[in-house]
mmCIF file with all atom_site columns, C-alpha atoms in Angstrom:
data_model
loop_
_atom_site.group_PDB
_atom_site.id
_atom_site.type_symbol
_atom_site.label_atom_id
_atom_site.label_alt_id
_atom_site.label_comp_id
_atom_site.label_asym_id
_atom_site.label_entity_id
_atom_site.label_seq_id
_atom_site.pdbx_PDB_ins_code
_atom_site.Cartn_x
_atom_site.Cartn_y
_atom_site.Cartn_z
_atom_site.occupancy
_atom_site.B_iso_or_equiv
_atom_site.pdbx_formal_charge
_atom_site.auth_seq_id
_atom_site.auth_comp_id
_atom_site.auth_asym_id
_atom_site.auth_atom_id
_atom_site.pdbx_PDB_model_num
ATOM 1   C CA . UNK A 1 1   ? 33.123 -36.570 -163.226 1.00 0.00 ? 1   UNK A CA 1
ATOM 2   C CA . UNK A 1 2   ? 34.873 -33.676 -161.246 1.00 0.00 ? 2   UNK A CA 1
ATOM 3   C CA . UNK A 1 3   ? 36.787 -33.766 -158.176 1.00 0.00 ? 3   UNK A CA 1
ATOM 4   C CA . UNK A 1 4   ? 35.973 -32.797 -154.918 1.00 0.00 ? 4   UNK A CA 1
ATOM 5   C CA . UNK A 1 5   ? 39.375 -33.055 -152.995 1.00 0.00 ? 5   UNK A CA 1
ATOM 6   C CA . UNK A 1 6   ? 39.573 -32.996 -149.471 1.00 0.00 ? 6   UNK A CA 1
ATOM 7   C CA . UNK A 1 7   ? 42.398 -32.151 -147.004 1.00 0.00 ? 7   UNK A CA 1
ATOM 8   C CA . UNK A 1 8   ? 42.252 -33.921 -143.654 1.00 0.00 ? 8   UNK A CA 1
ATOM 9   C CA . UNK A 1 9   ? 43.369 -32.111 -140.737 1.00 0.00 ? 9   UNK A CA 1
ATOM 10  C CA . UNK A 1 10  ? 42.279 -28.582 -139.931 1.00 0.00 ? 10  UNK A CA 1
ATOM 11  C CA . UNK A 1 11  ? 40.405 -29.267 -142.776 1.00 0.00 ? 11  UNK A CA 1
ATOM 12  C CA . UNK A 1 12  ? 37.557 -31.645 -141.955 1.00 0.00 ? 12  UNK A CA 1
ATOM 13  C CA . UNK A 1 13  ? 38.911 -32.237 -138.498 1.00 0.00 ? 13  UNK A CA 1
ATOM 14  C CA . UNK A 1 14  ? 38.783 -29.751 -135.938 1.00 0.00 ? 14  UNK A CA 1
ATOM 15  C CA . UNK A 1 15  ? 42.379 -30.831 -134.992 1.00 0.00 ? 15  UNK A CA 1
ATOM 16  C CA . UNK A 1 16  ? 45.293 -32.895 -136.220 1.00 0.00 ? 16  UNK A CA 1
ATOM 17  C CA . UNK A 1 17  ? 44.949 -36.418 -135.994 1.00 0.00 ? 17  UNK A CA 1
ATOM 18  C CA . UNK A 1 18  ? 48.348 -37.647 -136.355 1.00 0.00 ? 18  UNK A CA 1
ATOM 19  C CA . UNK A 1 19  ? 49.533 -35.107 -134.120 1.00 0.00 ? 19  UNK A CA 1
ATOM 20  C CA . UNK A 1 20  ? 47.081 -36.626 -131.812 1.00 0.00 ? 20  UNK A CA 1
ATOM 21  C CA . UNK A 1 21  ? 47.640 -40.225 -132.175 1.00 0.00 ? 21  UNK A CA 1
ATOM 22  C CA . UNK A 1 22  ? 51.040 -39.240 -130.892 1.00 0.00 ? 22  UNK A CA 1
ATOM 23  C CA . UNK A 1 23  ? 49.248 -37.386 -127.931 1.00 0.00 ? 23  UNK A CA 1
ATOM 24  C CA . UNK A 1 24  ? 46.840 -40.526 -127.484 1.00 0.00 ? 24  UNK A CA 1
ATOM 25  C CA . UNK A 1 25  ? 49.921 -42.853 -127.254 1.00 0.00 ? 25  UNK A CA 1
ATOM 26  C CA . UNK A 1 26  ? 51.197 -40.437 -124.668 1.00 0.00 ? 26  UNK A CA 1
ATOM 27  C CA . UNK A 1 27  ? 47.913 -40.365 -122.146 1.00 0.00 ? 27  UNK A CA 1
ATOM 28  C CA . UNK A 1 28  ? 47.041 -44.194 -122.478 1.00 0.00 ? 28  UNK A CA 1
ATOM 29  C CA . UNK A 1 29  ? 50.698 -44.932 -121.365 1.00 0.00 ? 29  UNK A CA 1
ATOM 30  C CA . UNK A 1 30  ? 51.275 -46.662 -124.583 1.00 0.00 ? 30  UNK A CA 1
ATOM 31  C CA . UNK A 1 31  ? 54.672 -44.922 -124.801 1.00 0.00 ? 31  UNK A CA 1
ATOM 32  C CA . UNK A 1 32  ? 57.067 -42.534 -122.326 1.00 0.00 ? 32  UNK A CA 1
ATOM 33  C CA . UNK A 1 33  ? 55.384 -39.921 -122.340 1.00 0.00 ? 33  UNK A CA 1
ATOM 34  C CA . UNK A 1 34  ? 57.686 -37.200 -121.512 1.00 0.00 ? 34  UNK A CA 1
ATOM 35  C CA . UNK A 1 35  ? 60.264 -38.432 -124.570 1.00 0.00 ? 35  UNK A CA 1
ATOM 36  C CA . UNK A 1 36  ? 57.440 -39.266 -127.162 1.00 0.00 ? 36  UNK A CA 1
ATOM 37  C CA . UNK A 1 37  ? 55.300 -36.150 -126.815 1.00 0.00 ? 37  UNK A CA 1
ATOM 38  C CA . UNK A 1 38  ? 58.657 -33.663 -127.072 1.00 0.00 ? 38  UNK A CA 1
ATOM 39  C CA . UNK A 1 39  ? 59.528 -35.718 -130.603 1.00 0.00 ? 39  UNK A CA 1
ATOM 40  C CA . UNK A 1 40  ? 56.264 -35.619 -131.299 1.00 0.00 ? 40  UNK A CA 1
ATOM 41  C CA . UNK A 1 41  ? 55.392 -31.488 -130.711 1.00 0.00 ? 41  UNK A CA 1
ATOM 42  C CA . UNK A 1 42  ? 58.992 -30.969 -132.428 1.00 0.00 ? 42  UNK A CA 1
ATOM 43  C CA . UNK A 1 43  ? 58.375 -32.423 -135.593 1.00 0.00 ? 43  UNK A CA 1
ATOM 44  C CA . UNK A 1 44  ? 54.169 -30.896 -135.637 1.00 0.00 ? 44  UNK A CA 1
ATOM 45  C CA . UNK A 1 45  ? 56.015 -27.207 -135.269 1.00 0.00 ? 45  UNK A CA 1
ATOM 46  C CA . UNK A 1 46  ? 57.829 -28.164 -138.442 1.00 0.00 ? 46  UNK A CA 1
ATOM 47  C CA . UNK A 1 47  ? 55.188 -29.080 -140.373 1.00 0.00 ? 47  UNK A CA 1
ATOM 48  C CA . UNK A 1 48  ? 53.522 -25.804 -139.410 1.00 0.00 ? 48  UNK A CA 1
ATOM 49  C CA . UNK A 1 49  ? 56.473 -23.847 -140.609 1.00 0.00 ? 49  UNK A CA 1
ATOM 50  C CA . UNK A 1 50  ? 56.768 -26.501 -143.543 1.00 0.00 ? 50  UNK A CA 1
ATOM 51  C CA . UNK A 1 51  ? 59.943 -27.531 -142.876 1.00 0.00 ? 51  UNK A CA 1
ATOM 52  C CA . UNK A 1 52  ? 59.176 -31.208 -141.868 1.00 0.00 ? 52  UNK A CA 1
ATOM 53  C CA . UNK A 1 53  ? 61.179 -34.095 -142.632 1.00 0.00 ? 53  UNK A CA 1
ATOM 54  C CA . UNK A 1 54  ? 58.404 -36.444 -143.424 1.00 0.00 ? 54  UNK A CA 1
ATOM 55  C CA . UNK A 1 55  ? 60.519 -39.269 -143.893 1.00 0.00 ? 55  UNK A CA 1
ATOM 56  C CA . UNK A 1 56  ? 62.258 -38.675 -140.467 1.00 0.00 ? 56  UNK A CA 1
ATOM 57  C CA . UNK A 1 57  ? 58.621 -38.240 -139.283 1.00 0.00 ? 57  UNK A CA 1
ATOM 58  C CA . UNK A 1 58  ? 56.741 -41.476 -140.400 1.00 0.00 ? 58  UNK A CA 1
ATOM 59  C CA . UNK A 1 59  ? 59.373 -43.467 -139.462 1.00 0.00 ? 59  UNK A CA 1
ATOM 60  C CA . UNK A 1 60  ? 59.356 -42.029 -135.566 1.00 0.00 ? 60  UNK A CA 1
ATOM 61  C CA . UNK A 1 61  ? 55.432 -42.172 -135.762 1.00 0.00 ? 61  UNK A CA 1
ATOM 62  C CA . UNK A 1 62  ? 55.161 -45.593 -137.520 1.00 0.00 ? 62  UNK A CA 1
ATOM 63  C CA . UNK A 1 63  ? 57.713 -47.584 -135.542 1.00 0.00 ? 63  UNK A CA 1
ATOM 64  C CA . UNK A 1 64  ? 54.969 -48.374 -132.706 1.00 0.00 ? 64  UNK A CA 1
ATOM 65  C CA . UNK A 1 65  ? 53.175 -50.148 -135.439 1.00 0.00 ? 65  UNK A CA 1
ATOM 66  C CA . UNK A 1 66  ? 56.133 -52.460 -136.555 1.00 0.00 ? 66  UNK A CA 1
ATOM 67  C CA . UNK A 1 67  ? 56.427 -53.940 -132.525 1.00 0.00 ? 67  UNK A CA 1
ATOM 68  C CA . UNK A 1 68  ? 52.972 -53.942 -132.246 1.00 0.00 ? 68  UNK A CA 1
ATOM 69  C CA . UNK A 1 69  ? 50.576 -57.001 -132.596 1.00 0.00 ? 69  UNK A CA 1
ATOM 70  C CA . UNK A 1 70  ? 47.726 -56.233 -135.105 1.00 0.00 ? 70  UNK A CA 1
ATOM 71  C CA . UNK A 1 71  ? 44.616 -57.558 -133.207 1.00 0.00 ? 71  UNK A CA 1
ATOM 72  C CA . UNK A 1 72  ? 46.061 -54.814 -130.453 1.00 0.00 ? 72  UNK A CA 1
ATOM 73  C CA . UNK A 1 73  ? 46.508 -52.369 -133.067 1.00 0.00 ? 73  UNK A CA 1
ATOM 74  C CA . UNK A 1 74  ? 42.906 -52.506 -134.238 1.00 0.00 ? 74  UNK A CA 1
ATOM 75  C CA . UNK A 1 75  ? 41.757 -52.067 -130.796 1.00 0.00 ? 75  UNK A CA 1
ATOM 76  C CA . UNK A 1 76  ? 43.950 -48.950 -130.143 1.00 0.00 ? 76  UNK A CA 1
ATOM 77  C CA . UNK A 1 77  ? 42.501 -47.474 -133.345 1.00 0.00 ? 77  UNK A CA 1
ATOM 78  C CA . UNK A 1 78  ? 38.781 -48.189 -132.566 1.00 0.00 ? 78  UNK A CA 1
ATOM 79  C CA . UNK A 1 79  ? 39.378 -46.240 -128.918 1.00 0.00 ? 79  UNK A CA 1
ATOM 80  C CA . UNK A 1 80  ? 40.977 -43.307 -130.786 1.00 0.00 ? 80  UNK A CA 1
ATOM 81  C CA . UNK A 1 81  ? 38.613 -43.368 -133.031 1.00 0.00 ? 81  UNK A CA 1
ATOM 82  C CA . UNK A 1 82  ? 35.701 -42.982 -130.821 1.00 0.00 ? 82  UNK A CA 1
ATOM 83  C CA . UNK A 1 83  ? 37.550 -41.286 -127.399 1.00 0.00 ? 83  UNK A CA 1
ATOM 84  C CA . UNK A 1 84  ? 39.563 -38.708 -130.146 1.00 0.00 ? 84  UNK A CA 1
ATOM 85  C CA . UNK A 1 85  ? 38.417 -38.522 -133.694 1.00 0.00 ? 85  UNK A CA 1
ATOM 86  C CA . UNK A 1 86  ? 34.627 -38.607 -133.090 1.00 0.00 ? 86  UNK A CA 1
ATOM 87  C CA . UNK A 1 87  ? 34.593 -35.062 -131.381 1.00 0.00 ? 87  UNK A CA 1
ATOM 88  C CA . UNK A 1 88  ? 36.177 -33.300 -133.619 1.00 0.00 ? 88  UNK A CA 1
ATOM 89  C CA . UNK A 1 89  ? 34.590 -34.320 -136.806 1.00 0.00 ? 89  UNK A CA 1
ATOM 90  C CA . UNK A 1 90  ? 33.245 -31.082 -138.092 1.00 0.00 ? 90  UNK A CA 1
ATOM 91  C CA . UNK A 1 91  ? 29.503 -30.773 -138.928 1.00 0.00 ? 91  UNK A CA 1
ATOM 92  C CA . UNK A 1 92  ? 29.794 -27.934 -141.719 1.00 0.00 ? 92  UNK A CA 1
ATOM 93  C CA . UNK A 1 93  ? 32.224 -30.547 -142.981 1.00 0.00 ? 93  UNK A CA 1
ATOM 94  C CA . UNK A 1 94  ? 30.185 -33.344 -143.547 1.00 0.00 ? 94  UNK A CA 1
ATOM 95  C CA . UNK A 1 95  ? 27.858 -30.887 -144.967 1.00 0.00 ? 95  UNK A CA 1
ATOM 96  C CA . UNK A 1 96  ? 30.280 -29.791 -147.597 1.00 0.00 ? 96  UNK A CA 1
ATOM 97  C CA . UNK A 1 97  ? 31.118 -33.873 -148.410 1.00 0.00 ? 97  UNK A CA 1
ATOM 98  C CA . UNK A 1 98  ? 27.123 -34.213 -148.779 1.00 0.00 ? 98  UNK A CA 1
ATOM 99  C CA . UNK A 1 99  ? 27.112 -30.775 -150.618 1.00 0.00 ? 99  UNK A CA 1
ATOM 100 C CA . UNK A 1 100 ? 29.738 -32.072 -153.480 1.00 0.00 ? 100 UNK A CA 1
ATOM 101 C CA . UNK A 1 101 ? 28.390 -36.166 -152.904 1.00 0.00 ? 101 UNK A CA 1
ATOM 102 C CA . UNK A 1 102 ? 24.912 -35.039 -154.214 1.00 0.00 ? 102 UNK A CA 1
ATOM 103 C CA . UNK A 1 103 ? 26.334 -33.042 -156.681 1.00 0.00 ? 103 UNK A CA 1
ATOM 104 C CA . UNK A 1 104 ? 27.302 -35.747 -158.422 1.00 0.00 ? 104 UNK A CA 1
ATOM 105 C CA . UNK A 1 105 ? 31.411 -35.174 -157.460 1.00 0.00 ? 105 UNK A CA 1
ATOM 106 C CA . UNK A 1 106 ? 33.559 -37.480 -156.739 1.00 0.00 ? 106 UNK A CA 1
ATOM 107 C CA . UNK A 1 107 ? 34.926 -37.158 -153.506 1.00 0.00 ? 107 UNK A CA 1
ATOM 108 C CA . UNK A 1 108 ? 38.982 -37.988 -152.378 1.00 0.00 ? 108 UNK A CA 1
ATOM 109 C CA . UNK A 1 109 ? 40.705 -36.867 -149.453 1.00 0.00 ? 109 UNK A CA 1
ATOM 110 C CA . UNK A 1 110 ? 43.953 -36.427 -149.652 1.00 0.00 ? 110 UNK A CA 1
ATOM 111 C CA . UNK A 1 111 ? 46.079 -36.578 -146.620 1.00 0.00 ? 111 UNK A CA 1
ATOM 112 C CA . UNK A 1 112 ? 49.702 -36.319 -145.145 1.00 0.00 ? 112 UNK A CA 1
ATOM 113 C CA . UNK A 1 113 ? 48.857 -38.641 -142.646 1.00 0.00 ? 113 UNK A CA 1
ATOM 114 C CA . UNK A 1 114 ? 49.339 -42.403 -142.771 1.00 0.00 ? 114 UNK A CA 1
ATOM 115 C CA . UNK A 1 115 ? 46.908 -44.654 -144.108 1.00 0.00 ? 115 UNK A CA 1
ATOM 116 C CA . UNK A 1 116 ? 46.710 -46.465 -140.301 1.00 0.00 ? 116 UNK A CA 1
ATOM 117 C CA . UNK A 1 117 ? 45.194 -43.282 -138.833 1.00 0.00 ? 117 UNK A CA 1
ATOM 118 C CA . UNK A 1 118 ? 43.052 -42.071 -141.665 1.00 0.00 ? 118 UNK A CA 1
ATOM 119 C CA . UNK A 1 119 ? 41.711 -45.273 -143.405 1.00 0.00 ? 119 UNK A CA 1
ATOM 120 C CA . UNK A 1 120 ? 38.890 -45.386 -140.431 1.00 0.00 ? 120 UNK A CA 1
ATOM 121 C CA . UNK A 1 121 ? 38.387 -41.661 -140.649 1.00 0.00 ? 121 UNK A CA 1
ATOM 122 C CA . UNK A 1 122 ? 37.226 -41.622 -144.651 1.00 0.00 ? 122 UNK A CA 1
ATOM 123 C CA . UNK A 1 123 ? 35.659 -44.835 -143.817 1.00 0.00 ? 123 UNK A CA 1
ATOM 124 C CA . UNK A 1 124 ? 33.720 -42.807 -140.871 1.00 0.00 ? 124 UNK A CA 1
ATOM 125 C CA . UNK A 1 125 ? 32.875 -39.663 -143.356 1.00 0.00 ? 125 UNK A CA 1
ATOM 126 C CA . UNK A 1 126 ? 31.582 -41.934 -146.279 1.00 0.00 ? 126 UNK A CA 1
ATOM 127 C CA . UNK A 1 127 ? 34.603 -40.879 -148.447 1.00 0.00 ? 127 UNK A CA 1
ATOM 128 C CA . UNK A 1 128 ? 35.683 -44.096 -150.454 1.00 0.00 ? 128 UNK A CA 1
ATOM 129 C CA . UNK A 1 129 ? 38.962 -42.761 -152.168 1.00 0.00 ? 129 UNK A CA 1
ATOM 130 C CA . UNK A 1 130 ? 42.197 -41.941 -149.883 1.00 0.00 ? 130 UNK A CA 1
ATOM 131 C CA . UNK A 1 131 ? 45.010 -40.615 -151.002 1.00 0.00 ? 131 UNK A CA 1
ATOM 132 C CA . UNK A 1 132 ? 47.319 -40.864 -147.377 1.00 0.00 ? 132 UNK A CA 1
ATOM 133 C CA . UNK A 1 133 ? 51.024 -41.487 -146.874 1.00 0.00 ? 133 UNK A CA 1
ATOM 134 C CA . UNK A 1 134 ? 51.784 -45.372 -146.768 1.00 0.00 ? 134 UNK A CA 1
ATOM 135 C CA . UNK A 1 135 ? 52.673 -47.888 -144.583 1.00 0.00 ? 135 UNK A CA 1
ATOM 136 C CA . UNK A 1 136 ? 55.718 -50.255 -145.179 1.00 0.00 ? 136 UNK A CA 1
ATOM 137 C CA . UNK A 1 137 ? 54.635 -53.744 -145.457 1.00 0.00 ? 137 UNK A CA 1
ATOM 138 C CA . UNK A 1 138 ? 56.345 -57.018 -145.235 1.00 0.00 ? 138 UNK A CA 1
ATOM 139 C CA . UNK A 1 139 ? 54.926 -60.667 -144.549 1.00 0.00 ? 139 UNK A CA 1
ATOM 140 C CA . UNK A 1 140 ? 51.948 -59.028 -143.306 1.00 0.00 ? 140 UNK A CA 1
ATOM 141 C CA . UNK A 1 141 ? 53.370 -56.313 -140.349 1.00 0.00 ? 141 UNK A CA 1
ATOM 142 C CA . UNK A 1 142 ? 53.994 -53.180 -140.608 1.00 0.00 ? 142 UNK A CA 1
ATOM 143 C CA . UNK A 1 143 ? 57.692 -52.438 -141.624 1.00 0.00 ? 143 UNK A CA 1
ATOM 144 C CA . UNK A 1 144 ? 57.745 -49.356 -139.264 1.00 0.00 ? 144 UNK A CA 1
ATOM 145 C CA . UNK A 1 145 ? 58.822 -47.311 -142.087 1.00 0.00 ? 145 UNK A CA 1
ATOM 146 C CA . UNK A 1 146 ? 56.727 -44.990 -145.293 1.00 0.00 ? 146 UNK A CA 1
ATOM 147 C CA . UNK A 1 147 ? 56.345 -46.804 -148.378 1.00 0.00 ? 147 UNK A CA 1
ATOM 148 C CA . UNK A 1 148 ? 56.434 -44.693 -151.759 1.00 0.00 ? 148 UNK A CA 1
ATOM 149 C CA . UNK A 1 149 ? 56.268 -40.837 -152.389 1.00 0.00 ? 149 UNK A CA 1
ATOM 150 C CA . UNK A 1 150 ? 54.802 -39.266 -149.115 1.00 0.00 ? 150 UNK A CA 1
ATOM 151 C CA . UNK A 1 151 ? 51.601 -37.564 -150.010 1.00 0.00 ? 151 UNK A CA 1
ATOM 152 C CA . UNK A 1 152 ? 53.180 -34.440 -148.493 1.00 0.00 ? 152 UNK A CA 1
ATOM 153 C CA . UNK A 1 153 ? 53.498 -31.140 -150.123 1.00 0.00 ? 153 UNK A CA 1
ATOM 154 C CA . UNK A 1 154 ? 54.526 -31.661 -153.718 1.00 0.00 ? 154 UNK A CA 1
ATOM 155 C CA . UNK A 1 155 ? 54.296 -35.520 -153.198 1.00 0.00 ? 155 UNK A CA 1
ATOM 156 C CA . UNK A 1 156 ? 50.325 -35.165 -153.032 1.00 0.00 ? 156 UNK A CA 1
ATOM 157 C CA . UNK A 1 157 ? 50.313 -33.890 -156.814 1.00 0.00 ? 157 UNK A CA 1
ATOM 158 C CA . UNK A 1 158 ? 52.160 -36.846 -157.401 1.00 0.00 ? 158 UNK A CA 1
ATOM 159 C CA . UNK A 1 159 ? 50.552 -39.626 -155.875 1.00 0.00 ? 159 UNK A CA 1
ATOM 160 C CA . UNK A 1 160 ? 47.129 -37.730 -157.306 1.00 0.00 ? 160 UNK A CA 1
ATOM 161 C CA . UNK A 1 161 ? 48.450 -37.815 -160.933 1.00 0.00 ? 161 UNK A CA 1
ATOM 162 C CA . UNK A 1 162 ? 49.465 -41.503 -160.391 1.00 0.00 ? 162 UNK A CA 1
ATOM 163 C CA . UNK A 1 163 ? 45.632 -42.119 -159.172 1.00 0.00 ? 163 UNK A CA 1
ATOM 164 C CA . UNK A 1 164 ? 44.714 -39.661 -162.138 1.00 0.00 ? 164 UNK A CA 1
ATOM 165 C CA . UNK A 1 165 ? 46.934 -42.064 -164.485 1.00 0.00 ? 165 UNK A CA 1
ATOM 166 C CA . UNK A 1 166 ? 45.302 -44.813 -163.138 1.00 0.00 ? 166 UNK A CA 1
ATOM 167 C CA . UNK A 1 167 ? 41.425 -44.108 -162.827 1.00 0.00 ? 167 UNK A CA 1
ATOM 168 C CA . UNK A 1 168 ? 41.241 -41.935 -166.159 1.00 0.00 ? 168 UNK A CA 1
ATOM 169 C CA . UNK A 1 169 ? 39.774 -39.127 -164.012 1.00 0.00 ? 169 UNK A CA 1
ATOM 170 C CA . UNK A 1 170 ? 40.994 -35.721 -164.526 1.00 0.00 ? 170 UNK A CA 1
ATOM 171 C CA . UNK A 1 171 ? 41.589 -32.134 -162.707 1.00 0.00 ? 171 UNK A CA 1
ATOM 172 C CA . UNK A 1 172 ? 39.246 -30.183 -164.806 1.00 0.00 ? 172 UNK A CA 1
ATOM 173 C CA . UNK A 1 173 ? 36.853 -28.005 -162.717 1.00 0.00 ? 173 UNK A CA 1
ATOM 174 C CA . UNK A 1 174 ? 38.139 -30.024 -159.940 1.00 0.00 ? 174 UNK A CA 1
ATOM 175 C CA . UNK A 1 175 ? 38.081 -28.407 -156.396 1.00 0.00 ? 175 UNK A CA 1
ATOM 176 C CA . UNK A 1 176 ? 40.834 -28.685 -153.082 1.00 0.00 ? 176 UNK A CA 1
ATOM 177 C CA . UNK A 1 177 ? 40.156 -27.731 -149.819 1.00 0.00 ? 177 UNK A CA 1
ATOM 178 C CA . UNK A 1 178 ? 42.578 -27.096 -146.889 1.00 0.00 ? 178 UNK A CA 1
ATOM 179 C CA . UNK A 1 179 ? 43.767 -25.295 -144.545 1.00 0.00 ? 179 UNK A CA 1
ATOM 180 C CA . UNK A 1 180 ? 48.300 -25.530 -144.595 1.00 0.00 ? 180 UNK A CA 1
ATOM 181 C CA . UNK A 1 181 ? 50.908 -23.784 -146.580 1.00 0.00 ? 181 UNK A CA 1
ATOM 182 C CA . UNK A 1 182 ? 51.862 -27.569 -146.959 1.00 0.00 ? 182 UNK A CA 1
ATOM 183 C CA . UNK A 1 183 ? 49.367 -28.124 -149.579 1.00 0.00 ? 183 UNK A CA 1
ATOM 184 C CA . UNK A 1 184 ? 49.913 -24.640 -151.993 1.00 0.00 ? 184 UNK A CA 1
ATOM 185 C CA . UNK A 1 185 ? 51.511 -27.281 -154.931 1.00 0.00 ? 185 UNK A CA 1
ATOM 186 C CA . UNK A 1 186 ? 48.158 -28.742 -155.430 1.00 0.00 ? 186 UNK A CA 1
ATOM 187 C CA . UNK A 1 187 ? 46.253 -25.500 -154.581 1.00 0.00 ? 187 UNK A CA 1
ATOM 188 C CA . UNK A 1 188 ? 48.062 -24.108 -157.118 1.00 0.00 ? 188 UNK A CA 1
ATOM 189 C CA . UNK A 1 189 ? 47.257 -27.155 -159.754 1.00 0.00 ? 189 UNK A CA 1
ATOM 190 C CA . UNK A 1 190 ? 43.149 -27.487 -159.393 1.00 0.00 ? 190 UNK A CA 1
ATOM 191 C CA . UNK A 1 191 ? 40.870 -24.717 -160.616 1.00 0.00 ? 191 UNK A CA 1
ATOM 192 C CA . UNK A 1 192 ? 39.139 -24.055 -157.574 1.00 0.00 ? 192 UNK A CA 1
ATOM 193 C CA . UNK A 1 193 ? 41.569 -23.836 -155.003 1.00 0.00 ? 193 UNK A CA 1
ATOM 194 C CA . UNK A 1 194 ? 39.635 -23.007 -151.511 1.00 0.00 ? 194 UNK A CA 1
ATOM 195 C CA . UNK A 1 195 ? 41.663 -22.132 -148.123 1.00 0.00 ? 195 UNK A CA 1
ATOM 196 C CA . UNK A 1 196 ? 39.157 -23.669 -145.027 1.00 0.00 ? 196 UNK A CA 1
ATOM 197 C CA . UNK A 1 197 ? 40.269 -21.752 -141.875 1.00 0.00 ? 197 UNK A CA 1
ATOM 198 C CA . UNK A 1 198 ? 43.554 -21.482 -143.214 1.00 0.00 ? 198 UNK A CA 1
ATOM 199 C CA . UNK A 1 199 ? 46.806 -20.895 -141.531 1.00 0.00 ? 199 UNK A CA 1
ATOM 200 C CA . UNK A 1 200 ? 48.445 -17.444 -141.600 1.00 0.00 ? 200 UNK A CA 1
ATOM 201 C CA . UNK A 1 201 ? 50.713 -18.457 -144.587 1.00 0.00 ? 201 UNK A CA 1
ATOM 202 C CA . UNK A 1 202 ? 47.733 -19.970 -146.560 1.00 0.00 ? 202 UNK A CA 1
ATOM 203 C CA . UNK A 1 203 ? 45.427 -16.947 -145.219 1.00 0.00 ? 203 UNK A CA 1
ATOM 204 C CA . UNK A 1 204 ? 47.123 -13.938 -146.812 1.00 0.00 ? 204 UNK A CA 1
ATOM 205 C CA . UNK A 1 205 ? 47.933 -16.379 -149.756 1.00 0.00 ? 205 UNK A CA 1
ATOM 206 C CA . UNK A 1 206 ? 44.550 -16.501 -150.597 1.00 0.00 ? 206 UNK A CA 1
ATOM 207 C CA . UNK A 1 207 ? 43.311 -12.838 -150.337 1.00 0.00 ? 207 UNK A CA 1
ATOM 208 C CA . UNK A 1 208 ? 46.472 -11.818 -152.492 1.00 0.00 ? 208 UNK A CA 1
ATOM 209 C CA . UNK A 1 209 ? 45.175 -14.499 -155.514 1.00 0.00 ? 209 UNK A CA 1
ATOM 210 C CA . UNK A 1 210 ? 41.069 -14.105 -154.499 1.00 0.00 ? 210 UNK A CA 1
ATOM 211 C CA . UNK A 1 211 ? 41.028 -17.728 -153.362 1.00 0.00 ? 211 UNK A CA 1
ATOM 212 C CA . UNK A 1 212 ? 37.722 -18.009 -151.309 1.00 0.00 ? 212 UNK A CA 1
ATOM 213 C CA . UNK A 1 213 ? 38.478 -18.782 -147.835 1.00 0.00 ? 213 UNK A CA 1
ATOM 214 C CA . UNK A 1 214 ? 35.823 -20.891 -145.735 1.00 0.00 ? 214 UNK A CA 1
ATOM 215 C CA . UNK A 1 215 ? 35.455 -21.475 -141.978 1.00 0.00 ? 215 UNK A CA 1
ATOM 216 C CA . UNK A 1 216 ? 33.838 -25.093 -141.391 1.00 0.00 ? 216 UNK A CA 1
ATOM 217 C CA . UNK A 1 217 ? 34.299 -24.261 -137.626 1.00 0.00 ? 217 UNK A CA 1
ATOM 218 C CA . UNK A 1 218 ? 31.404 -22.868 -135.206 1.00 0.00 ? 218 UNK A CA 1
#
C-alpha cells in the first residue's frame, strides 16, 4: 500500500492552527491577552525561521490544558473547531485526500502540532492515521508538558519509522506534501517529495531539485 503523507498547516489548512489556538485563547479571554499572544507570535517567527524550541514551545502552549477541566476542554475545541478551523479547510485539499483515498493510498498526516488541536481536524478530513506531537498524560489530565520525540523536523522521520516499524508499511513510492523548511528531513526521505505553496526556503528548494510545487489555495 503506498503512502500519501500529509502536512497540516499551510498545507491542508489555509493557516496555522496551533498558532491560532494561541490567537483563539487570546480573543475568547481565555488567557491575558497582551502576554500570551507576544509568547505566542515569538515562538511562530521561530518556527518560520526553523529555529524553534519545540520543547520550550509545547510546554508554553500545553500548560492551559494541564489547569484545565476536560468537559471544558472539549467544549473549547468544538468552538475552535467550527468558529476557526472550519474556514480555512482548503477545498483543493480535500480534493487531493479524495484524489490519493480512491487511489487506493493510504493516507497519514503528519503534524508538528499537538494531538489536542489536530485529532478533531483528521477526524474532520476523513484521515484515520495521525502522526502529531503528544500530550503528557498522567491519571487521566494532561501533564502540561510533550510526551516522546516531537514530530518536528527530524523527529517526524522518527516517529514515522516507529509507525513504519510498527504497521509493516513502508516508504516506497510514498508521497509528502507541505509547505515549511521544517519538514525538508522527510522531504528528503520519500520519493515524491511535493512543496504545496511553500515558504521561500522550501520554494527555491524545490525548483533547485525539480520538486513539483502545488498551490491548494484559490
Amino acid at each position: 500500500m503506498r503512502l500519501a503523507l500529509f502536512d497540516l498547516d499551510n498545507t491542508l489548512l489555509a493557516g496555522d492552527s496551533d498558532h491560532s489556538w494561541g490567537e483563539f485563547l487570546c480573543e475568547t479571554g481565555r488567557v491575558d491577552a497582551v502576554e500570551y499572544r507576544a509568547r505566542n507570535d515569538a515562538f511562530y517567527a521561530d518556527y518560520c525561521a526553523g529555529k524553534l524550541d519545540v520543547v520550550a514551545y509545547q510546554s508554553f502552549t500545553q500548560a492551559i490544558l494541564a489547569r484545565t477541566e476536560a468537559a471544558e476542554l472539549a467544549r473549547w475545541q468544538a468552538e475552535f473547531m467550527a468558529e476557526v478551523i472550519e474556514p480555512i479547510i482548503l477545498a483543493k485539499g480535500e480534493a487531493l485526500l479524495r484524489e490519493h483515498r480512491e487511489a487506493g493510498d493510504k493516507l497519514v498526516i503528519i503534524t508538528a502540532t499537538n494531538r489536542f488541536i489536530t485529532a478533531p481536524i483528521a477526524a474532520r478530513l476523513g484521515v484515520d492515521t495521525l502522526l502529531a506531537t503528544e500530550c503528557g498524560m498522567h491519571e487521566g489530565r494532561y501533564t502540561g508538558h510533550v510526551a516522546g520525540v516531537p514530530c518536528y523536523q527530524a523527529g517526524k522521520v522518527v516517529r514515522l519509522n516507529e509507525w513504519l516499524a510498527e504497521t509493516g508499511l513502508s516508504l516506497d513510492g510514498a508521497y509528502f506534501y507541505s509547505d515549511s523548511r521544517n519538514d525538508l528531513p522527510l522531504l528528503e526521505a520519500v520519493a515524491n517529495p511535493v512543496a504545496v505553496d511553500p515558504d521561500d526556503t522550501l520554494r527555491v528548494i524545490a525548483g533547485e531539485r525539480g520538486w513539483p510545487v502545488l498551490s491548494l489555495r484559490g
